[in-house]
Amino acid sequence: MRTTSDVTTVRLYFLDEGEGGAQTLMYGPLGEALAMARQQPAEVQEGLYLATDNDVVAFVDLEEG
């Protein structure tokens, strides 16, 4: 993810591959989005993504890195 500031506004969403839709969990600072994502069950974390103006990254990829 090119954006690294904790205050950068992101969209945290859950991509349900079975349903084929995306559910937005929040718009807000990256730091808050990461905290919210970490509170989700593991099966939900697998489908979480963070989007900025210029990037989209899977939450699990950020946590592994």
Short mmCIF file of N, CA and C in Angstrom, two decimals, residues 22-60:
data_model
loop_
_atom_site.label_atom_id
_atom_site.label_comp_id
_atom_site.label_asym_id
_atom_site.label_seq_id
_atom_site.Cartn_x
_atom_site.Cartn_y
_atom_site.Cartn_z
N ALA A 22 -19.85 -6.10 -1.96
CA ALA A 22 -18.96 -5.51 -0.97
C ALA A 22 -19.78 -4.74 0.04
N GLN A 23 -19.48 -4.95 1.31
CA GLN A 23 -20.16 -4.26 2.39
C GLN A 23 -19.16 -3.34 3.07
N THR A 24 -19.42 -2.04 3.02
CA THR A 24 -18.53 -1.07 3.67
C THR A 24 -18.73 -1.13 5.17
N LEU A 25 -17.63 -1.29 5.89
CA LEU A 25 -17.68 -1.30 7.35
C LEU A 25 -17.43 0.09 7.91
N MET A 26 -16.57 0.86 7.25
CA MET A 26 -16.31 2.23 7.70
C MET A 26 -15.51 3.01 6.67
N TYR A 27 -15.67 4.32 6.73
CA TYR A 27 -14.78 5.28 6.08
C TYR A 27 -14.13 6.03 7.22
N GLY A 28 -12.83 6.14 7.20
CA GLY A 28 -12.16 6.87 8.26
C GLY A 28 -10.67 6.71 8.19
N PRO A 29 -9.98 7.14 9.25
CA PRO A 29 -8.52 7.06 9.29
C PRO A 29 -8.02 5.62 9.23
N LEU A 30 -6.90 5.42 8.57
CA LEU A 30 -6.30 4.11 8.43
C LEU A 30 -6.11 3.42 9.77
N GLY A 31 -5.63 4.15 10.76
CA GLY A 31 -5.39 3.57 12.08
C GLY A 31 -6.66 2.98 12.69
N GLU A 32 -7.77 3.70 12.57
CA GLU A 32 -9.05 3.21 13.09
C GLU A 32 -9.55 2.02 12.29
N ALA A 33 -9.36 2.06 10.99
CA ALA A 33 -9.79 0.95 10.13
C ALA A 33 -9.03 -0.32 10.47
N LEU A 34 -7.73 -0.21 10.69
CA LEU A 34 -6.94 -1.38 11.06
C LEU A 34 -7.37 -1.93 12.41
N ALA A 35 -7.65 -1.05 13.36
CA ALA A 35 -8.12 -1.50 14.67
C ALA A 35 -9.44 -2.24 14.55
N MET A 36 -10.36 -1.72 13.74
CA MET A 36 -11.65 -2.37 13.53
C MET A 36 -11.46 -3.73 12.86
N ALA A 37 -10.60 -3.78 11.87
CA ALA A 37 -10.36 -5.03 11.15
C ALA A 37 -9.79 -6.10 12.07
N ARG A 38 -8.91 -5.70 12.96
CA ARG A 38 -8.29 -6.67 13.89
C ARG A 38 -9.30 -7.24 14.88
N GLN A 39 -10.40 -6.56 15.09
CA GLN A 39 -11.43 -7.02 16.02
C GLN A 39 -12.38 -8.02 15.37
N GLN A 40 -12.32 -8.18 14.08
CA GLN A 40 -13.24 -9.07 13.37
C GLN A 40 -12.77 -10.52 13.49
N PRO A 41 -13.71 -11.47 13.40
CA PRO A 41 -13.33 -12.88 13.41
C PRO A 41 -12.42 -13.21 12.22
N ALA A 42 -11.62 -14.24 12.37
CA ALA A 42 -10.65 -14.63 11.34
C ALA A 42 -11.31 -14.85 9.99
N GLU A 43 -12.48 -15.47 9.96
CA GLU A 43 -13.14 -15.73 8.68
C GLU A 43 -13.59 -14.43 8.00
N VAL A 44 -13.89 -13.41 8.77
CA VAL A 44 -14.24 -12.11 8.19
C VAL A 44 -12.97 -11.40 7.72
N GLN A 45 -11.90 -11.48 8.52
CA GLN A 45 -10.64 -10.83 8.16
C GLN A 45 -10.14 -11.28 6.79
N GLU A 46 -10.41 -12.52 6.43
CA GLU A 46 -9.99 -13.06 5.13
C GLU A 46 -10.61 -12.29 3.97
N GLY A 47 -11.76 -11.67 4.18
CA GLY A 47 -12.44 -10.94 3.11
C GLY A 47 -12.40 -9.44 3.24
N LEU A 48 -11.55 -8.92 4.14
CA LEU A 48 -11.47 -7.48 4.35
C LEU A 48 -10.45 -6.83 3.43
N TYR A 49 -10.81 -5.65 2.94
CA TYR A 49 -9.93 -4.87 2.06
C TYR A 49 -9.94 -3.42 2.51
N LEU A 50 -8.83 -2.74 2.27
CA LEU A 50 -8.69 -1.32 2.54
C LEU A 50 -8.44 -0.61 1.22
N ALA A 51 -9.20 0.44 0.99
CA ALA A 51 -9.06 1.20 -0.25
C ALA A 51 -8.75 2.66 0.06
N THR A 52 -7.75 3.19 -0.64
CA THR A 52 -7.44 4.61 -0.58
C THR A 52 -7.79 5.19 -1.96
N ASP A 53 -7.42 6.44 -2.17
CA ASP A 53 -7.66 7.06 -3.47
C ASP A 53 -6.91 6.36 -4.59
N ASN A 54 -5.78 5.72 -4.26
CA ASN A 54 -4.94 5.17 -5.31
C ASN A 54 -4.54 3.70 -5.12
N ASP A 55 -5.12 3.02 -4.16
CA ASP A 55 -4.71 1.65 -3.87
C ASP A 55 -5.83 0.84 -3.23
N VAL A 56 -5.75 -0.45 -3.39
CA VAL A 56 -6.60 -1.39 -2.67
C VAL A 56 -5.69 -2.52 -2.21
N VAL A 57 -5.82 -2.91 -0.96
CA VAL A 57 -4.99 -4.00 -0.43
C VAL A 57 -5.82 -4.86 0.51
N ALA A 58 -5.56 -6.14 0.47
CA ALA A 58 -6.23 -7.06 1.38
C ALA A 58 -5.67 -6.87 2.79
N PHE A 59 -6.55 -6.85 3.77
CA PHE A 59 -6.13 -6.69 5.15
C PHE A 59 -5.13 -7.77 5.56
N VAL A 60 -5.37 -9.00 5.18
CA VAL A 60 -4.46 -10.10 5.57
C VAL A 60 -3.05 -9.88 5.00
#
